[in-house]
Coordinates of C-alpha atoms and ligand atoms in Angstrom, one line a residue:
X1 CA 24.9 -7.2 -19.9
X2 CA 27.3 -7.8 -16.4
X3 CA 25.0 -6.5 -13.8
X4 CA 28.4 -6.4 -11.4
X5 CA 30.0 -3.3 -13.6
X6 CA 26.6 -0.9 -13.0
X7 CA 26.7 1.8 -10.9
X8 CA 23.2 1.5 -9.9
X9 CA 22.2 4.5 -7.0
X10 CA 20.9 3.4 -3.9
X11 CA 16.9 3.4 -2.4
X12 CA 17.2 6.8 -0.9
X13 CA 19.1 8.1 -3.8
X14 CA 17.0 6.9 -6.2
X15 CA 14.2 8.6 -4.2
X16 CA 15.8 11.6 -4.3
X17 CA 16.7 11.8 -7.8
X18 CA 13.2 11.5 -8.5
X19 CA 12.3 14.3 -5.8
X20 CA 14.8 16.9 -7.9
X21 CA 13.2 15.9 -11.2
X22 CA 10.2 17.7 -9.6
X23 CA 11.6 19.9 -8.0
X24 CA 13.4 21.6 -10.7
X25 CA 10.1 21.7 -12.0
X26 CA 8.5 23.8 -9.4
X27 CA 8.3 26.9 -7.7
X28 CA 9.7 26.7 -4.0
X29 CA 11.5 29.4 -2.2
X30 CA 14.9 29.0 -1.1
X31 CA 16.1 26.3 0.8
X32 CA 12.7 24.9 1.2
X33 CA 13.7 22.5 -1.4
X34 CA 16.1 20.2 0.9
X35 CA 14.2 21.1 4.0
X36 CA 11.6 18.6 2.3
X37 CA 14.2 16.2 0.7
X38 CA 16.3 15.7 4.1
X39 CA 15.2 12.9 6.6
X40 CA 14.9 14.2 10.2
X41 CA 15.9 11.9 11.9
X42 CA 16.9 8.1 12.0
X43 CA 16.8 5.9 15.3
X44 CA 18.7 3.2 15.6
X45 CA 18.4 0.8 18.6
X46 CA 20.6 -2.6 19.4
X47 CA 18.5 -4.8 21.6
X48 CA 18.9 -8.5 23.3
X49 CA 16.3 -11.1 24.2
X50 CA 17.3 -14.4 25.4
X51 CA 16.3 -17.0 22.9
X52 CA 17.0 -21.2 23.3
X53 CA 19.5 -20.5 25.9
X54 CA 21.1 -17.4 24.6
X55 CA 20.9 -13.2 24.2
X56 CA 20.6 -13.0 20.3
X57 CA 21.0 -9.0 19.3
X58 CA 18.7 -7.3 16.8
X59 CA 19.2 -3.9 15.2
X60 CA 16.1 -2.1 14.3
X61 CA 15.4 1.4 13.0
X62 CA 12.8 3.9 13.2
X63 CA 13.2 7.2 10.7
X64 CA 11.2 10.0 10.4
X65 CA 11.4 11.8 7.1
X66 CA 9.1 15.1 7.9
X67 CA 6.7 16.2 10.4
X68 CA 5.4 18.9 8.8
X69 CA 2.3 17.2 9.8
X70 CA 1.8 15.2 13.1
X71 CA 1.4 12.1 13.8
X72 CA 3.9 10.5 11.3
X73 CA 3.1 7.2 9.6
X74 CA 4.8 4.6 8.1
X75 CA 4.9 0.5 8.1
X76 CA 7.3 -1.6 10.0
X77 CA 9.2 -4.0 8.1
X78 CA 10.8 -7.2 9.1
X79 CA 13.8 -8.7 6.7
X80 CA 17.2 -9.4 7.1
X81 CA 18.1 -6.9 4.5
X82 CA 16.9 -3.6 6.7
X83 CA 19.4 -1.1 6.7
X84 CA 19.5 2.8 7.3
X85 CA 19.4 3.8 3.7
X86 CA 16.5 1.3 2.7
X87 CA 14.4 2.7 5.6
X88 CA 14.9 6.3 5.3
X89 CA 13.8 5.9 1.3
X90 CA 10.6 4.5 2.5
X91 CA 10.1 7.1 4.8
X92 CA 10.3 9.6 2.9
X93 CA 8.0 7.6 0.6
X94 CA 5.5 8.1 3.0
X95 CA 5.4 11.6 3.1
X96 CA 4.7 12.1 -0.5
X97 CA 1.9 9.3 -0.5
X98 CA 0.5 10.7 2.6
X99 CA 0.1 14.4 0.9
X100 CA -0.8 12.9 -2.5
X101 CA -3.8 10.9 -0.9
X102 CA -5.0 13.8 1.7
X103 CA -4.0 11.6 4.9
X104 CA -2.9 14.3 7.3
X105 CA 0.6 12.3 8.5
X106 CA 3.9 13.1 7.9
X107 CA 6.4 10.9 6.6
X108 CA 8.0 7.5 8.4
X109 CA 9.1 4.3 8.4
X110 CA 10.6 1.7 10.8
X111 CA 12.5 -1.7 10.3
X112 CA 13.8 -4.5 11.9
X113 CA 17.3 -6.7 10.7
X114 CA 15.8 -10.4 11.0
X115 CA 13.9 -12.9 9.1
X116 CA 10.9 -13.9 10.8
X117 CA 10.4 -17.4 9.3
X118 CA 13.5 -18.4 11.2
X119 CA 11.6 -18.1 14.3
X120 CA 8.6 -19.2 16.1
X121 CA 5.2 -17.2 17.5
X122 CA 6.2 -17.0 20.7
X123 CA 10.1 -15.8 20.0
X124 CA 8.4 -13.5 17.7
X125 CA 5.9 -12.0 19.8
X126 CA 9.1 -11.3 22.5
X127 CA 10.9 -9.8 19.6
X128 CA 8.2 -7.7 18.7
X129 CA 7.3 -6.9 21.8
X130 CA 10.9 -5.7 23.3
X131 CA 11.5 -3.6 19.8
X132 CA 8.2 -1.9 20.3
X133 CA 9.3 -1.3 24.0
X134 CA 12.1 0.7 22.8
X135 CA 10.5 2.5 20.6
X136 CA 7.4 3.7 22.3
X137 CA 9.5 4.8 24.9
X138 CA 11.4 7.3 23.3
X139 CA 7.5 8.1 21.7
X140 CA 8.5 6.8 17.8
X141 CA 5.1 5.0 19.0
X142 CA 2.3 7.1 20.2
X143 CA -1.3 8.1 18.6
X144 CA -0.1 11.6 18.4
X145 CA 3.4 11.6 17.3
X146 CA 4.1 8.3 15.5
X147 CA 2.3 5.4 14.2
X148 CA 3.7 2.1 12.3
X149 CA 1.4 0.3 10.3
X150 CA 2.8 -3.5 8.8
X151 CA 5.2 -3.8 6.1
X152 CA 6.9 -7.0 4.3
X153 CA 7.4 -9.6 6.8
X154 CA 4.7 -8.1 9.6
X155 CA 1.0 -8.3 9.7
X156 CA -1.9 -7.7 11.9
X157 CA -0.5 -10.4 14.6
X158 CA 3.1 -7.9 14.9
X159 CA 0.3 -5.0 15.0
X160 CA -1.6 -6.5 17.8
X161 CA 1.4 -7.2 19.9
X162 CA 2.8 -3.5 19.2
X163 CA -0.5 -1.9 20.4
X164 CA -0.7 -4.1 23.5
X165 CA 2.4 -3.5 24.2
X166 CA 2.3 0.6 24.4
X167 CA -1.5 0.1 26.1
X168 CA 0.7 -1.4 28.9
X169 CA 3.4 0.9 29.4
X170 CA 0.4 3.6 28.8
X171 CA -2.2 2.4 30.9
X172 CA -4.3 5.8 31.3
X173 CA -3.8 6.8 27.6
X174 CA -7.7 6.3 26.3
X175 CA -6.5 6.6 22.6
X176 CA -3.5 3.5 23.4
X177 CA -4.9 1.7 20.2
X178 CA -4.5 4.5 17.8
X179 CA -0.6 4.3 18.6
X180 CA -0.4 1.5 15.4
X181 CA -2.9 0.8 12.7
X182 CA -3.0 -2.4 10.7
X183 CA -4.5 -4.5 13.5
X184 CA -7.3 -7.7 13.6
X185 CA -10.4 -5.9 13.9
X186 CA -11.4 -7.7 17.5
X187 CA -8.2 -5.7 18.2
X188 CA -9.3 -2.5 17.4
X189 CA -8.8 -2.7 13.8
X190 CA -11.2 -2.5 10.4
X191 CA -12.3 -3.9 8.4
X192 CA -10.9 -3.9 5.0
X193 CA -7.2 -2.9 6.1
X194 CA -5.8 -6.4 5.4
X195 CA -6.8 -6.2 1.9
X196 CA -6.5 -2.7 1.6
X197 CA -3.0 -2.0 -0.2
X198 CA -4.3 -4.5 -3.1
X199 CA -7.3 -3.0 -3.3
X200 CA -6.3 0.2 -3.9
X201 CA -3.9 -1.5 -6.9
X202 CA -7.2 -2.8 -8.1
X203 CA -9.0 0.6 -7.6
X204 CA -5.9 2.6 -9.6
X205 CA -6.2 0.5 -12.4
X206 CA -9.9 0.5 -12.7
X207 CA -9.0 4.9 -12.8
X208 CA -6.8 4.3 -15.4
X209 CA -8.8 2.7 -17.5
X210 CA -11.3 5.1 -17.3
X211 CA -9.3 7.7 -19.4
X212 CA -9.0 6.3 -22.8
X213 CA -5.7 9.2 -23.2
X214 CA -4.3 7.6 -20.7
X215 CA -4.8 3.9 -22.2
X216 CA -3.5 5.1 -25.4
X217 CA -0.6 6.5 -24.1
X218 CA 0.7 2.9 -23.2
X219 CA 0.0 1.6 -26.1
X220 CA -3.1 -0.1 -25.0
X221 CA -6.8 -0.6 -25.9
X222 CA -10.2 -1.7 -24.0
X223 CA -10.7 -2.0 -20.5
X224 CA -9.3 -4.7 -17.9
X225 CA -11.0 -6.9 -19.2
X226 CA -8.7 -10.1 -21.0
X227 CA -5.5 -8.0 -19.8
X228 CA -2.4 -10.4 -19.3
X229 CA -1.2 -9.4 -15.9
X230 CA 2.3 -10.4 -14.5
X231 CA 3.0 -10.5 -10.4
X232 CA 5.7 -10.4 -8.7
X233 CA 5.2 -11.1 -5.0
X234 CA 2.0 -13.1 -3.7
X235 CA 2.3 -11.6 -0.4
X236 CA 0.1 -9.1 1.1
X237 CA 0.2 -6.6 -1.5
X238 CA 0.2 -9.0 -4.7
X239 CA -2.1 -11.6 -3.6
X240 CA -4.9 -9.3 -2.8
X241 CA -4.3 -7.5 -5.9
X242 CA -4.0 -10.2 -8.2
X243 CA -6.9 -11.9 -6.5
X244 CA -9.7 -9.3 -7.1
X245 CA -8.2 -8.0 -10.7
X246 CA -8.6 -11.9 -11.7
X247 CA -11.9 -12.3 -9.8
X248 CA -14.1 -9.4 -10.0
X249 CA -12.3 -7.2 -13.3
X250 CA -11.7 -10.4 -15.6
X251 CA -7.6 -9.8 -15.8
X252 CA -5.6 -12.7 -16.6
X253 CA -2.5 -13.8 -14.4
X254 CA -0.3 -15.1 -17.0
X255 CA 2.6 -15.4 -14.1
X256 CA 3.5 -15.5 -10.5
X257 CA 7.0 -14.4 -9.7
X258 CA 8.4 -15.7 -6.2
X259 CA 11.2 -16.0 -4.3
X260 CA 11.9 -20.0 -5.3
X261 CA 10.6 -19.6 -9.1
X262 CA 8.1 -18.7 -11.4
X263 CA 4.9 -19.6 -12.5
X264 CA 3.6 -19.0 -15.7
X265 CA 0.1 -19.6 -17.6
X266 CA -1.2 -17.7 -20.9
X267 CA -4.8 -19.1 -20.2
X268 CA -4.2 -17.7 -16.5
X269 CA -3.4 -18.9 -13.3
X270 CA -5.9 -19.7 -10.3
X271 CA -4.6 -17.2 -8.1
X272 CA -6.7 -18.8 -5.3
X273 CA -4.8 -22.1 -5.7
X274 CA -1.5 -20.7 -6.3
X275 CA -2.0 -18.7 -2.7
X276 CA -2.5 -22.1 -1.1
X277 CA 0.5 -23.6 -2.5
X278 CA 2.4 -21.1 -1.2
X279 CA 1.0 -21.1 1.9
X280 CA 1.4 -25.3 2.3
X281 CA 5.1 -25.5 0.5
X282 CA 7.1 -22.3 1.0
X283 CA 7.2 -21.6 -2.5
X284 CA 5.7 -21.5 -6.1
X285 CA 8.1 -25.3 -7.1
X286 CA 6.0 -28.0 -7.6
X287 CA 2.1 -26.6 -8.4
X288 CA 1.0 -28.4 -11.1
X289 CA -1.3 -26.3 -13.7
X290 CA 1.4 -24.2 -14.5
X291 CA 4.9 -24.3 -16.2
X292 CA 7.8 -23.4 -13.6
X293 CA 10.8 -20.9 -14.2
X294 CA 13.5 -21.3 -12.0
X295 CA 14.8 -18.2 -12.9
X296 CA 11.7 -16.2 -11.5
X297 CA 12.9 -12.3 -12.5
X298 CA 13.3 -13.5 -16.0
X299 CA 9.6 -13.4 -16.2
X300 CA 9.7 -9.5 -15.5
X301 CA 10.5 -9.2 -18.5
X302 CA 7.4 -11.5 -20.4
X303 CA 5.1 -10.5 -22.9
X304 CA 2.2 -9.1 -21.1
X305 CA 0.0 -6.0 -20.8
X306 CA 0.8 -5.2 -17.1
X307 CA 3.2 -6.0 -14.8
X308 CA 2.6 -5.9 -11.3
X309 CA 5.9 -5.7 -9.0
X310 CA 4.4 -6.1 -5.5
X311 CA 7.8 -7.8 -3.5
X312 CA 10.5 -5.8 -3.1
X313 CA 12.5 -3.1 -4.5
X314 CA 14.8 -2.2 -7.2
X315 CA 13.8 -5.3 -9.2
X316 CA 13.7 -3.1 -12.6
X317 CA 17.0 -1.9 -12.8
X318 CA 20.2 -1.0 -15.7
X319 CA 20.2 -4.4 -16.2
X320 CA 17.3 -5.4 -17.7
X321 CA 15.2 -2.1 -17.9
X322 CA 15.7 -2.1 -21.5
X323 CA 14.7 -5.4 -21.8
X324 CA 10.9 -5.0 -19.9
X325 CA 8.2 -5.8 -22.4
X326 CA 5.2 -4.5 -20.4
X327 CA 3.6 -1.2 -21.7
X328 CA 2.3 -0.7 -18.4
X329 CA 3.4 -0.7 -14.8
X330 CA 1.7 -0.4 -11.3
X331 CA 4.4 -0.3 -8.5
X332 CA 2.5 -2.5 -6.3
X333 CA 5.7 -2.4 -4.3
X334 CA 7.8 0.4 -2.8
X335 CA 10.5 1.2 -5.3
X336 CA 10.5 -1.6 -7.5
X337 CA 12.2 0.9 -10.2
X338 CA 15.4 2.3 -9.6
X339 CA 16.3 6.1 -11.1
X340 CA 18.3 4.9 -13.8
X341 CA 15.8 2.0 -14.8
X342 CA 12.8 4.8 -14.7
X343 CA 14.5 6.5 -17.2
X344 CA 15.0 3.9 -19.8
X345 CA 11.6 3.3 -19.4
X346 CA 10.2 6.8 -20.0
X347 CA 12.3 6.8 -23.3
X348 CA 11.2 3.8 -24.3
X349 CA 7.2 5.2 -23.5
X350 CA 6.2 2.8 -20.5
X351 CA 3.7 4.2 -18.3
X352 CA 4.2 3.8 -15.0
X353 CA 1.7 4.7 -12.3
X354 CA 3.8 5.1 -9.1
X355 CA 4.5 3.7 -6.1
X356 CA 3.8 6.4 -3.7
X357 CA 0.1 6.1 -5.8
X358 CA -0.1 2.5 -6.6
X359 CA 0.3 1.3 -2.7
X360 CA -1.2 4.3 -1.3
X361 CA -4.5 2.0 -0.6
X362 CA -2.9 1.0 3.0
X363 CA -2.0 3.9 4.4
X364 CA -5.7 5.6 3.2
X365 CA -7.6 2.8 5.0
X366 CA -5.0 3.1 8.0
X367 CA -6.2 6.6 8.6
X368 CA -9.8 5.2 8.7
X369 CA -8.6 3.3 11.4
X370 CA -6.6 5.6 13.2
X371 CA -9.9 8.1 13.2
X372 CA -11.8 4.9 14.1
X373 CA -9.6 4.4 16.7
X374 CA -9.3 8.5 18.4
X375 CA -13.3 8.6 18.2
X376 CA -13.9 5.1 19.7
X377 CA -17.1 4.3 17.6
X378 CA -17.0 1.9 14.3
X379 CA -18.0 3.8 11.0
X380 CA -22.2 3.3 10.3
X381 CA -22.9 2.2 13.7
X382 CA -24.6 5.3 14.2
X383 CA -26.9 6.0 10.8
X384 CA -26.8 2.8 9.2
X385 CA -30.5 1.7 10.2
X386 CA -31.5 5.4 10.3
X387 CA -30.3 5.4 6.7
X388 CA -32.1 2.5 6.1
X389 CA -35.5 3.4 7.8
X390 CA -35.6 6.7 5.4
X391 CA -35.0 4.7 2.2
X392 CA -38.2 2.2 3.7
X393 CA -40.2 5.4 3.4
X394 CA -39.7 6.2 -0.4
X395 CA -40.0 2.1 -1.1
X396 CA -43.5 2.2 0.6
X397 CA -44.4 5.5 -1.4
X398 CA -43.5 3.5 -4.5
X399 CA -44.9 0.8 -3.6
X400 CA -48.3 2.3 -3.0
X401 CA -47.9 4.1 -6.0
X402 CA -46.9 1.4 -8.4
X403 CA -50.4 -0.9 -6.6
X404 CA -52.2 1.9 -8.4
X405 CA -50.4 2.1 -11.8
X406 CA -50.8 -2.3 -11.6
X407 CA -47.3 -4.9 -11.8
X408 CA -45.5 -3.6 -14.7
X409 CA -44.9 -0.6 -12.3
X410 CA -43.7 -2.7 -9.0
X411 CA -40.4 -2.7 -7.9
X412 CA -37.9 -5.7 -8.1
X413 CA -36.6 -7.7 -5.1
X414 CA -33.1 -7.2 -5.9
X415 CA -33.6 -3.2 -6.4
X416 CA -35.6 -3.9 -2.7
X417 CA -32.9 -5.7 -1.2
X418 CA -30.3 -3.3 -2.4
X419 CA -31.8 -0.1 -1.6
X420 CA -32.8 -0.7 1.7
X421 CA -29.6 -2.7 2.8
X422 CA -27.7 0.7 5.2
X423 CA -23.6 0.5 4.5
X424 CA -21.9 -1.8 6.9
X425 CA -18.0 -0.8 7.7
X426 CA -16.5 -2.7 4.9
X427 CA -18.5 -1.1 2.3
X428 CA -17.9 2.2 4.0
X429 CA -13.9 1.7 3.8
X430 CA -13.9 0.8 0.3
X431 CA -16.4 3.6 -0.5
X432 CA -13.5 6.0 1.4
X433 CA -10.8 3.6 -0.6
X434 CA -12.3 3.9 -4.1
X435 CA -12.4 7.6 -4.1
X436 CA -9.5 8.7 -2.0
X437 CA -7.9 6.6 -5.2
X438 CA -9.8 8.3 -7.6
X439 CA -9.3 11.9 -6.6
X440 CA -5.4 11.4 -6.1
X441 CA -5.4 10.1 -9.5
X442 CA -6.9 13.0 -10.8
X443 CA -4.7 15.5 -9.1
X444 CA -1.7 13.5 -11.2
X445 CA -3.1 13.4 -14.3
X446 CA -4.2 17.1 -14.2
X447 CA -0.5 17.5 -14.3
X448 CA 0.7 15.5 -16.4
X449 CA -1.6 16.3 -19.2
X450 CA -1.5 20.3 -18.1
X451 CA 2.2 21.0 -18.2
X452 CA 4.1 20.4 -21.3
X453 CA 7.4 19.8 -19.0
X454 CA 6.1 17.3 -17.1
X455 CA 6.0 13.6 -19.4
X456 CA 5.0 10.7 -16.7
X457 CA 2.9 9.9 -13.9
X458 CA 5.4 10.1 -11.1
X459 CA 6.7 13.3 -11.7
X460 CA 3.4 14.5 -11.3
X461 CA 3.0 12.4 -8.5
X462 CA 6.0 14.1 -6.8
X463 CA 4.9 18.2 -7.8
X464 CA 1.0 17.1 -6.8
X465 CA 2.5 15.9 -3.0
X466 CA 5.9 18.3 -2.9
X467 CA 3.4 21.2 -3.4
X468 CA 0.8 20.1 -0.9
X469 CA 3.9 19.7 1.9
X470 CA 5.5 22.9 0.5
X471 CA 2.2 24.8 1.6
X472 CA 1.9 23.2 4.5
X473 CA 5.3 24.8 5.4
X474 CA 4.6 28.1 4.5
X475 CA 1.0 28.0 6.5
X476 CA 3.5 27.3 9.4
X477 CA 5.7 31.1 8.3
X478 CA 8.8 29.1 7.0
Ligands
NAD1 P1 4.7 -9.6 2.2 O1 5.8 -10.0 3.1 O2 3.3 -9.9 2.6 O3 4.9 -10.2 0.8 C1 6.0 -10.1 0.0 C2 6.0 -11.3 -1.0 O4 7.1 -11.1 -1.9 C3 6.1 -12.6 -0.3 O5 5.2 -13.5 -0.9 C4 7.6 -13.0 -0.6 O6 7.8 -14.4 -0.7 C5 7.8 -12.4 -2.0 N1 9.2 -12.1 -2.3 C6 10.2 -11.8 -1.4 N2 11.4 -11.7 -2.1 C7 11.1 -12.0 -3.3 C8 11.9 -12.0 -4.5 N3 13.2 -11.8 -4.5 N4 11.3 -12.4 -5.7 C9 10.0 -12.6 -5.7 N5 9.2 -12.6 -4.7 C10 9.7 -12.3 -3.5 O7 4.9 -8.0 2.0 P2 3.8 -7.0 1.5 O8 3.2 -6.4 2.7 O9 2.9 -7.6 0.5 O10 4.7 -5.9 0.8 C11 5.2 -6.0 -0.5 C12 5.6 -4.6 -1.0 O11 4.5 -3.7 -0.9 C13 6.7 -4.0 -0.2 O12 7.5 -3.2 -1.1 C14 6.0 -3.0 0.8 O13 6.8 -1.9 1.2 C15 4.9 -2.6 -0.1 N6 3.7 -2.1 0.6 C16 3.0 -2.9 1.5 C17 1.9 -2.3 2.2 C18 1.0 -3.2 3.1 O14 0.0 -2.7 3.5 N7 1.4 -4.4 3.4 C19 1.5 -1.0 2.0 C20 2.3 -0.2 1.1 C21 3.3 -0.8 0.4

């Protein structure tokens, strides 16, 4: 098929084609409907820093799809490919994952046209820093009215910077490092927040295969257990996922889809070894253990029994929707599926678990951060050994119980050990993580088993979060 001669919609359009599949499933009062739907605002700012001997300009954006709940949240994102439409999508994104997974933020996102492997630290950090200057100034960076979080091509170094930056043009502000989550933890970050997004891929599928309808209804069988998993995207996102479904749920990654090529492996790859490649060449070409595809999207559409797009989006699209094997698909990945290519594959009977679900893991342990940040205390510092002191009283009471009733009775080390150890911060995040993923999955599949109009995931996605906004509206008399 000639890709060229598709009329493909854009990001935001896309977005909103899904939004008025809900909608016109729902309930709302008048004109509420594109009150929710429209974008705020979008900010665009043109700045220059001098760089080897010259003033380059950089255009950047900053939208903000809804405050019907303050702050607003949403990543930055650093690619040469920004533009006004891409970044109001994502926005907008964000409200409907913050309302589907109970994080009280509205809806935002913010980008900036470059691509930062064409630059060193240094030009990077006075990039990031004179983009964050504009935009704290006119407050699209503040603990109480807007905070970014990282996106593709930003991390917790761009996160650090940001927050430093507003701490200095904010000097009395105590909360200064809640204005931007996502940063190294001896910056005021958490723990857990790098690996967060992936874990909460890893945490959605471990939901879904607790619901044997739900298995069926893609066709497939068992647990996650042997599952042939396909990646596109060892970033952030995909190498974190990839990483613990391979390690601790015994998937296999039969390919790795990147920018240069593709890897592919039916006894699985070594995710591990892959990352280091990467990391030491620039790209998937040349790794050993594997065969290499140079035409890397080719392998969306392998045999396999889930497929994890985790790069960028509108990868799954007119042209080769029909041809995607997989009977199951996380969007790891904002958007990886464009309107048109979401409804080949809910004819054909793929299930797809959403993007504003699938990737909600980073914004959910962002909040944890953001409340870490506003109450200036780390999470357990407070009970942990008093939690630990009270479970020593019951293991002494057994213990003096089970010297009466002789050693068949007495307690194991490991039970010991376990039982007495008090939750550091990590555990307590992915404790938070796991069933902030849990209950949002719930909320979708009540729906889309309880209503005979509603067929997939993400339209139930989209009336479980348009719902939750819509009443937070009308709490507010509109
Ligand atoms: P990242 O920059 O860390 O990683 C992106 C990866 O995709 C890189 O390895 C890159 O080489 C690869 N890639 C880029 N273009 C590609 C192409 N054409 N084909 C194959 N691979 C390609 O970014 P990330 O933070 O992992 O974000 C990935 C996706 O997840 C984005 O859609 C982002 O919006 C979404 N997301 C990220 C987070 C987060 O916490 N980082 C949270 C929610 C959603």
């Amino acid at each position: 098929m000639d890709g060229t001669a598709i009329k493909e919609p854009s990001f935001r359009e896309s977005v909103d084609l899904m939004f008025n599949r809900a909608a016109a499933l729902m309930d709302l009062p008048p004109g509420l409907e594109d009150k929710i739907r429209v974008c705020n605002s979008t900010y665009t700012v043109r700045f220059g820093v001098k760089l080897r001997g010259k003033i380059q300009t950089f255009t950047g954006y900053r939208s903000v799809h809804s405050e019907h709940t303050e702050p607003v949240k949403g990543g930055i994102r650093y690619a040469l490919n920004v533009n006004q439409d891409e970044v109001e999508a994502l926005a907008a994104l964000m409200t409907y994952k913050c309302a589907l997974v109970e994080a009280p933020f509205g809806g935002s996102k913010g980008g900036l046209c470059i691509d930062p492997r064409e630059y060193d630290e240094d030009e990077l950090e006075r990039i990031t820093r004179r983009f964050a200057y504009e935009l704290a100034k006119r407050d699209l960076i503040d603990p109480a009215q807007n905070v970014p979080a990282p996106d593709m091509g930003t991390g917790e170094r761009e996160m650090a910077w940001i927050a430093d930056q507003y701490a200095r043009m904010n000097t009395s502000d105590i909360n200064a490092r809640a204005c931007v989550t996502g940063k190294p933890p001896h910056a005021g970050g958490i723990q857990g927040r790098v690996e967060a997004t992936g874990r909460g891929v890893q945490y959605a599928l471990r939901e879904f295969f607790r619901h044997p309808e739900d298995i069926a209804a893609a066709g497939l069988t068992g647990t996650l257990e042997g599952k042939r998993v396909v990646v596109q995207g060892l970033g952030n996102v995909g190498y974190h996922a990839a990483k613990f479904l391979s390690g601790e749920d015994g998937a296999k990654i039969t390919a790795i889809i990147e920018r240069d090529g593709a890897l592919h492996s039916e006894d699985g790859l070594d995710v591990e070894a892959v990352y280091s490649w990467i990391q030491r060449h620039g790209g998937v070409q040349g790794y050993a253990d594997a065969t290499y595809i140079e035409n890397g999207p080719s392998l969306l559409e392998a045999d396999c029994d889930i497929l994890i797009p985790a790069a960028l989006e509108g990868v799954i699209n007119l042209t080769n929707a029909q041809r995607i094997k997989a009977p199951l698909i996380i969007e790891a990945a904002n958007g990886p599926i464009t309107a048109g290519a979401d409804d080949i594959l809910r004819q054909k009977g793929t299930v797809i678990i959403p993007d504003m679900y699938a990737n909600a893991g980073g914004v959910t342990v962002s909040y944890f951060e953001w409340v870490k940040n506003l109450s200036h205390i780390r999470f357990g510092r407070m009970q942990r050994r008093q939690e630990e002191a009270r479970h020593m009283l019951i293991v002494k009471e057994l213990e003096r119980l089970s010297d009466k009733l002789g050693d068949a009775w007495s307690l194991t080390s490991t039970f010991k050990e376990q039982y007495l150890r008090g939750a550091d911060e990590l555990e307590l995040v992915r404790s938070g993580l796991d069933d902030t993923m849990r209950g949002a999955y719930q909320a979708m599949r009540a729906v889309w088993h309880g209503r005979d109009d509603v067929t997939d995931l993400r339209t139930a996605a989209y009336i479980v979060a348009v719902e939750r906004v819509a009443a937070s509206y009308r709490a507010k008399g509109l």
